[in-house]
Amino acid sequence: MAKFNQEKFNQFVLENKVVGFFEEPIILKSGRPSHWYVNWRNVAEDIFLLDKLVDHVIAFVEDLGFQPDCFYGVPEGATKLGIITQYKWAKKSPNYGLESHVLPMGRGKPKDHGEPKDRFFLGQPKGKTVILEDVTATGSSLLETIDNLTQAKIQIIAAIGLTNRMELRDDGKSVKEAVEAKGVPYFQMS
């Protein structure tokens, strides 16, 4: 079992320029202005770096004591992270074999018709599922994903953000408070 090393993860974040600072504020997906930005896309675009990131995620999950059946990335920013994490997790499983693990992927935009498994997914998560998100500010994408998985009757055992911007939502809650109000434990890696 790998041991998560916070210092090494923080160094990984810095070495790969995941965090940036700007003189002029930028507008985040949440609609809020910010002088600093978290961008995991450069890591997600490089197979070597994504592989290293997934090793950190798996070590983090193992240290928390979770034994999920499935990892699922919030569409679309964490889709690759979810797929590669699920793949590596399945490959190291002692029961890895034909039909032992699904490879789930969420749709960026749900279809207007059909069952939830087809409306929201290209391969629906199964079993104990950990949701992965790259960056949380207000948590709107993560909360929407929780709602979609709940509607599809998926058992969510945790939500993990690679980076939490530590902002308060308009309702005064943190992302952790908003996610946990839905009955899902929330953890952040940075």
PDB file of C-alpha atoms in Angstrom:
ATOM      1  CA  MET A   1       0.000   0.000   0.000  1.00  0.00           C
ATOM      2  CA  ALA A   2       1.412   3.362  -1.043  1.00  0.00           C
ATOM      3  CA  LYS A   3       1.516   6.097   1.561  1.00  0.00           C
ATOM      4  CA  PHE A   4       0.274   9.553   0.588  1.00  0.00           C
ATOM      5  CA  ASN A   5       2.980  12.163   1.079  1.00  0.00           C
ATOM      6  CA  GLN A   6       1.511  15.666   1.353  1.00  0.00           C
ATOM      7  CA  GLU A   7       4.886  17.351   0.925  1.00  0.00           C
ATOM      8  CA  LYS A   8       5.632  15.434  -2.291  1.00  0.00           C
ATOM      9  CA  PHE A   9       2.148  16.181  -3.612  1.00  0.00           C
ATOM     10  CA  ASN A  10       2.551  19.897  -2.873  1.00  0.00           C
ATOM     11  CA  GLN A  11       5.929  19.815  -4.645  1.00  0.00           C
ATOM     12  CA  PHE A  12       4.254  18.100  -7.635  1.00  0.00           C
ATOM     13  CA  VAL A  13       1.695  20.942  -7.736  1.00  0.00           C
ATOM     14  CA  LEU A  14       4.413  23.609  -7.677  1.00  0.00           C
ATOM     15  CA  GLU A  15       6.818  21.908 -10.100  1.00  0.00           C
ATOM     16  CA  ASN A  16       4.070  21.514 -12.683  1.00  0.00           C
ATOM     17  CA  LYS A  17       2.801  25.089 -12.385  1.00  0.00           C
ATOM     18  CA  VAL A  18      -0.708  24.072 -11.370  1.00  0.00           C
ATOM     19  CA  VAL A  19      -1.138  27.380  -9.514  1.00  0.00           C
ATOM     20  CA  GLY A  20      -0.808  30.753 -11.254  1.00  0.00           C
ATOM     21  CA  PHE A  21      -1.040  34.367 -10.149  1.00  0.00           C
ATOM     22  CA  PHE A  22      -2.298  37.335 -12.188  1.00  0.00           C
ATOM     23  CA  GLU A  23      -2.067  41.117 -11.789  1.00  0.00           C
ATOM     24  CA  GLU A  24      -5.435  41.572 -13.488  1.00  0.00           C
ATOM     25  CA  PRO A  25      -8.160  39.344 -12.060  1.00  0.00           C
ATOM     26  CA  ILE A  26      -9.565  36.541 -14.177  1.00  0.00           C
ATOM     27  CA  ILE A  27     -13.151  35.297 -14.010  1.00  0.00           C
ATOM     28  CA  LEU A  28     -13.509  31.754 -12.695  1.00  0.00           C
ATOM     29  CA  LYS A  29     -16.129  29.229 -13.833  1.00  0.00           C
ATOM     30  CA  SER A  30     -18.072  30.203 -10.710  1.00  0.00           C
ATOM     31  CA  GLY A  31     -18.294  33.742 -12.134  1.00  0.00           C
ATOM     32  CA  ARG A  32     -16.083  35.132  -9.397  1.00  0.00           C
ATOM     33  CA  PRO A  33     -12.985  37.264 -10.058  1.00  0.00           C
ATOM     34  CA  SER A  34      -9.638  35.999  -8.774  1.00  0.00           C
ATOM     35  CA  HIS A  35      -5.973  36.974  -8.888  1.00  0.00           C
ATOM     36  CA  TRP A  36      -4.912  33.350  -8.574  1.00  0.00           C
ATOM     37  CA  TYR A  37      -5.838  30.326 -10.602  1.00  0.00           C
ATOM     38  CA  VAL A  38      -5.558  26.568 -10.294  1.00  0.00           C
ATOM     39  CA  ASN A  39      -5.122  24.751 -13.600  1.00  0.00           C
ATOM     40  CA  TRP A  40      -4.729  20.957 -13.649  1.00  0.00           C
ATOM     41  CA  ARG A  41      -5.139  20.760 -17.447  1.00  0.00           C
ATOM     42  CA  ASN A  42      -1.397  20.757 -18.185  1.00  0.00           C
ATOM     43  CA  VAL A  43      -1.007  17.737 -15.918  1.00  0.00           C
ATOM     44  CA  ALA A  44      -4.085  16.045 -17.419  1.00  0.00           C
ATOM     45  CA  GLU A  45      -2.738  16.546 -20.963  1.00  0.00           C
ATOM     46  CA  ASP A  46       0.539  14.728 -20.263  1.00  0.00           C
ATOM     47  CA  ILE A  47       0.323  10.961 -19.813  1.00  0.00           C
ATOM     48  CA  PHE A  48       3.462  10.803 -17.651  1.00  0.00           C
ATOM     49  CA  LEU A  49       2.225  13.549 -15.303  1.00  0.00           C
ATOM     50  CA  LEU A  50      -1.315  12.178 -15.196  1.00  0.00           C
ATOM     51  CA  ASP A  51       0.090   8.763 -14.267  1.00  0.00           C
ATOM     52  CA  LYS A  52       2.038  10.357 -11.381  1.00  0.00           C
ATOM     53  CA  LEU A  53      -1.053  12.293 -10.276  1.00  0.00           C
ATOM     54  CA  VAL A  54      -3.116   9.100 -10.222  1.00  0.00           C
ATOM     55  CA  ASP A  55      -0.492   7.459  -7.996  1.00  0.00           C
ATOM     56  CA  HIS A  56      -0.945  10.344  -5.529  1.00  0.00           C
ATOM     57  CA  VAL A  57      -4.752   9.975  -5.685  1.00  0.00           C
ATOM     58  CA  ILE A  58      -4.639   6.222  -5.077  1.00  0.00           C
ATOM     59  CA  ALA A  59      -2.231   6.656  -2.139  1.00  0.00           C
ATOM     60  CA  PHE A  60      -4.541   9.351  -0.701  1.00  0.00           C
ATOM     61  CA  VAL A  61      -7.596   7.080  -0.993  1.00  0.00           C
ATOM     62  CA  GLU A  62      -5.751   4.130   0.531  1.00  0.00           C
ATOM     63  CA  ASP A  63      -4.580   6.287   3.452  1.00  0.00           C
ATOM     64  CA  LEU A  64      -8.202   7.284   4.070  1.00  0.00           C
ATOM     65  CA  GLY A  65      -9.010   3.568   4.309  1.00  0.00           C
ATOM     66  CA  PHE A  66     -11.454   3.468   1.406  1.00  0.00           C
ATOM     67  CA  GLN A  67     -11.792   0.419  -0.826  1.00  0.00           C
ATOM     68  CA  PRO A  68     -13.941   1.733  -3.686  1.00  0.00           C
ATOM     69  CA  ASP A  69     -15.230  -0.314  -6.582  1.00  0.00           C
ATOM     70  CA  CYS A  70     -15.190   2.693  -8.838  1.00  0.00           C
ATOM     71  CA  PHE A  71     -13.620   6.109  -9.404  1.00  0.00           C
ATOM     72  CA  TYR A  72     -15.610   8.703 -11.319  1.00  0.00           C
ATOM     73  CA  GLY A  73     -14.314  12.065 -12.555  1.00  0.00           C
ATOM     74  CA  VAL A  74     -16.607  15.096 -12.584  1.00  0.00           C
ATOM     75  CA  PRO A  75     -17.304  15.925 -16.248  1.00  0.00           C
ATOM     76  CA  GLU A  76     -15.444  17.301 -17.999  1.00  0.00           C
ATOM     77  CA  GLY A  77     -12.451  18.683 -16.112  1.00  0.00           C
ATOM     78  CA  ALA A  78     -11.772  15.518 -14.121  1.00  0.00           C
ATOM     79  CA  THR A  79     -12.930  12.971 -16.707  1.00  0.00           C
ATOM     80  CA  LYS A  80      -9.421  11.805 -17.636  1.00  0.00           C
ATOM     81  CA  LEU A  81      -8.416  11.671 -13.984  1.00  0.00           C
ATOM     82  CA  GLY A  82     -11.389   9.452 -13.189  1.00  0.00           C
ATOM     83  CA  ILE A  83     -10.784   7.118 -16.125  1.00  0.00           C
ATOM     84  CA  ILE A  84      -7.056   6.621 -15.526  1.00  0.00           C
ATOM     85  CA  THR A  85      -7.533   6.266 -11.755  1.00  0.00           C
ATOM     86  CA  GLN A  86     -10.220   3.628 -12.302  1.00  0.00           C
ATOM     87  CA  TYR A  87      -8.009   1.817 -14.826  1.00  0.00           C
ATOM     88  CA  LYS A  88      -4.964   1.710 -12.534  1.00  0.00           C
ATOM     89  CA  TRP A  89      -7.113   0.775  -9.520  1.00  0.00           C
ATOM     90  CA  ALA A  90      -8.729  -2.095 -11.438  1.00  0.00           C
ATOM     91  CA  LYS A  91      -5.386  -3.386 -12.775  1.00  0.00           C
ATOM     92  CA  LYS A  92      -3.959  -3.705  -9.254  1.00  0.00           C
ATOM     93  CA  SER A  93      -7.074  -5.378  -7.875  1.00  0.00           C
ATOM     94  CA  PRO A  94      -6.694  -9.048  -6.887  1.00  0.00           C
ATOM     95  CA  ASN A  95     -10.020  -9.829  -8.601  1.00  0.00           C
ATOM     96  CA  TYR A  96      -9.141  -8.037 -11.865  1.00  0.00           C
ATOM     97  CA  GLY A  97     -10.618  -9.923 -14.804  1.00  0.00           C
ATOM     98  CA  LEU A  98     -13.428 -10.061 -17.311  1.00  0.00           C
ATOM     99  CA  GLU A  99     -16.312  -7.833 -16.170  1.00  0.00           C
ATOM    100  CA  SER A 100     -14.656  -7.216 -12.779  1.00  0.00           C
ATOM    101  CA  HIS A 101     -14.601  -3.420 -13.128  1.00  0.00           C
ATOM    102  CA  VAL A 102     -16.487  -0.813 -15.135  1.00  0.00           C
ATOM    103  CA  LEU A 103     -14.830   2.137 -16.862  1.00  0.00           C
ATOM    104  CA  PRO A 104     -17.321   4.953 -16.226  1.00  0.00           C
ATOM    105  CA  MET A 105     -17.446   8.315 -17.908  1.00  0.00           C
ATOM    106  CA  GLY A 106     -19.937  11.124 -17.467  1.00  0.00           C
ATOM    107  CA  ARG A 107     -21.493  13.138 -20.224  1.00  0.00           C
ATOM    108  CA  GLY A 108     -20.614  16.830 -20.268  1.00  0.00           C
ATOM    109  CA  LYS A 109     -24.245  17.584 -21.058  1.00  0.00           C
ATOM    110  CA  PRO A 110     -26.945  15.046 -20.143  1.00  0.00           C
ATOM    111  CA  LYS A 111     -29.177  13.684 -22.878  1.00  0.00           C
ATOM    112  CA  ASP A 112     -32.766  14.930 -22.734  1.00  0.00           C
ATOM    113  CA  HIS A 113     -34.260  11.438 -22.739  1.00  0.00           C
ATOM    114  CA  GLY A 114     -33.674   7.894 -21.574  1.00  0.00           C
ATOM    115  CA  GLU A 115     -32.803   6.206 -18.314  1.00  0.00           C
ATOM    116  CA  PRO A 116     -30.326   7.930 -15.961  1.00  0.00           C
ATOM    117  CA  LYS A 117     -27.618   5.375 -16.882  1.00  0.00           C
ATOM    118  CA  ASP A 118     -27.827   6.556 -20.494  1.00  0.00           C
ATOM    119  CA  ARG A 119     -28.699  10.207 -19.892  1.00  0.00           C
ATOM    120  CA  PHE A 120     -25.709  11.009 -17.684  1.00  0.00           C
ATOM    121  CA  PHE A 121     -23.099   8.376 -18.526  1.00  0.00           C
ATOM    122  CA  LEU A 122     -21.075   6.565 -21.141  1.00  0.00           C
ATOM    123  CA  GLY A 123     -20.494   3.654 -18.808  1.00  0.00           C
ATOM    124  CA  GLN A 124     -22.281   4.092 -15.492  1.00  0.00           C
ATOM    125  CA  PRO A 125     -20.369   3.807 -12.203  1.00  0.00           C
ATOM    126  CA  LYS A 126     -21.126   0.687 -10.157  1.00  0.00           C
ATOM    127  CA  GLY A 127     -20.581  -0.182  -6.527  1.00  0.00           C
ATOM    128  CA  LYS A 128     -18.872   1.995  -3.931  1.00  0.00           C
ATOM    129  CA  THR A 129     -17.867   5.096  -5.880  1.00  0.00           C
ATOM    130  CA  VAL A 130     -15.369   7.873  -5.168  1.00  0.00           C
ATOM    131  CA  ILE A 131     -15.995  11.090  -7.106  1.00  0.00           C
ATOM    132  CA  LEU A 132     -12.881  12.981  -8.210  1.00  0.00           C
ATOM    133  CA  GLU A 133     -12.803  16.708  -8.994  1.00  0.00           C
ATOM    134  CA  ASP A 134      -9.819  18.766 -10.086  1.00  0.00           C
ATOM    135  CA  VAL A 135     -10.659  22.160  -8.537  1.00  0.00           C
ATOM    136  CA  THR A 136     -13.461  23.215  -6.226  1.00  0.00           C
ATOM    137  CA  ALA A 137     -14.390  26.870  -5.727  1.00  0.00           C
ATOM    138  CA  THR A 138     -18.135  26.901  -5.062  1.00  0.00           C
ATOM    139  CA  GLY A 139     -18.484  23.188  -5.792  1.00  0.00           C
ATOM    140  CA  SER A 140     -21.333  23.632  -8.280  1.00  0.00           C
ATOM    141  CA  SER A 141     -20.058  21.001 -10.754  1.00  0.00           C
ATOM    142  CA  LEU A 142     -19.323  18.541  -7.952  1.00  0.00           C
ATOM    143  CA  LEU A 143     -22.746  19.076  -6.367  1.00  0.00           C
ATOM    144  CA  GLU A 144     -24.455  18.589  -9.734  1.00  0.00           C
ATOM    145  CA  THR A 145     -22.487  15.366 -10.222  1.00  0.00           C
ATOM    146  CA  ILE A 146     -23.545  14.137  -6.778  1.00  0.00           C
ATOM    147  CA  ASP A 147     -27.174  14.827  -7.724  1.00  0.00           C
ATOM    148  CA  ASN A 148     -26.787  12.945 -11.030  1.00  0.00           C
ATOM    149  CA  LEU A 149     -25.152   9.931  -9.370  1.00  0.00           C
ATOM    150  CA  THR A 150     -27.759   9.926  -6.610  1.00  0.00           C
ATOM    151  CA  GLN A 151     -30.550  10.010  -9.205  1.00  0.00           C
ATOM    152  CA  ALA A 152     -28.916   6.983 -10.860  1.00  0.00           C
ATOM    153  CA  LYS A 153     -28.799   5.255  -7.445  1.00  0.00           C
ATOM    154  CA  ILE A 154     -24.984   5.134  -7.310  1.00  0.00           C
ATOM    155  CA  GLN A 155     -23.445   4.570  -3.857  1.00  0.00           C
ATOM    156  CA  ILE A 156     -21.091   7.531  -3.298  1.00  0.00           C
ATOM    157  CA  ILE A 157     -18.593   6.874  -0.505  1.00  0.00           C
ATOM    158  CA  ALA A 158     -16.508  10.050  -0.896  1.00  0.00           C
ATOM    159  CA  ALA A 159     -15.769  13.108  -2.997  1.00  0.00           C
ATOM    160  CA  ILE A 160     -12.148  14.201  -3.366  1.00  0.00           C
ATOM    161  CA  GLY A 161     -10.915  17.503  -4.744  1.00  0.00           C
ATOM    162  CA  LEU A 162      -7.341  17.802  -5.951  1.00  0.00           C
ATOM    163  CA  THR A 163      -7.398  21.481  -4.955  1.00  0.00           C
ATOM    164  CA  ASN A 164      -9.949  23.337  -2.866  1.00  0.00           C
ATOM    165  CA  ARG A 165      -9.856  27.109  -3.409  1.00  0.00           C
ATOM    166  CA  MET A 166     -11.297  27.462   0.125  1.00  0.00           C
ATOM    167  CA  GLU A 167     -13.976  29.931  -0.949  1.00  0.00           C
ATOM    168  CA  LEU A 168     -17.338  30.387   0.666  1.00  0.00           C
ATOM    169  CA  ARG A 169     -20.371  29.910  -1.529  1.00  0.00           C
ATOM    170  CA  ASP A 170     -23.077  32.559  -1.858  1.00  0.00           C
ATOM    171  CA  ASP A 171     -25.049  30.668   0.827  1.00  0.00           C
ATOM    172  CA  GLY A 172     -22.097  31.107   3.221  1.00  0.00           C
ATOM    173  CA  LYS A 173     -21.135  27.421   3.170  1.00  0.00           C
ATOM    174  CA  SER A 174     -17.786  25.944   2.256  1.00  0.00           C
ATOM    175  CA  VAL A 175     -17.623  23.270  -0.441  1.00  0.00           C
ATOM    176  CA  LYS A 176     -17.046  20.685   2.290  1.00  0.00           C
ATOM    177  CA  GLU A 177     -20.195  21.811   4.138  1.00  0.00           C
ATOM    178  CA  ALA A 178     -22.311  21.841   0.959  1.00  0.00           C
ATOM    179  CA  VAL A 179     -21.108  18.391  -0.149  1.00  0.00           C
ATOM    180  CA  GLU A 180     -21.460  16.850   3.300  1.00  0.00           C
ATOM    181  CA  ALA A 181     -24.997  18.300   3.571  1.00  0.00           C
ATOM    182  CA  LYS A 182     -25.798  15.850   0.754  1.00  0.00           C
ATOM    183  CA  GLY A 183     -24.451  12.974   2.870  1.00  0.00           C
ATOM    184  CA  VAL A 184     -21.135  12.631   1.007  1.00  0.00           C
ATOM    185  CA  PRO A 185     -17.809  12.924   2.875  1.00  0.00           C
ATOM    186  CA  TYR A 186     -15.514  15.504   1.218  1.00  0.00           C
ATOM    187  CA  PHE A 187     -11.724  15.459   1.236  1.00  0.00           C
ATOM    188  CA  GLN A 188      -9.154  17.707  -0.416  1.00  0.00           C
ATOM    189  CA  MET A 189      -5.600  16.909  -1.405  1.00  0.00           C
ATOM    190  CA  SER A 190      -4.468  20.549  -1.492  1.00  0.00           C
TER     191      SER A 190
END
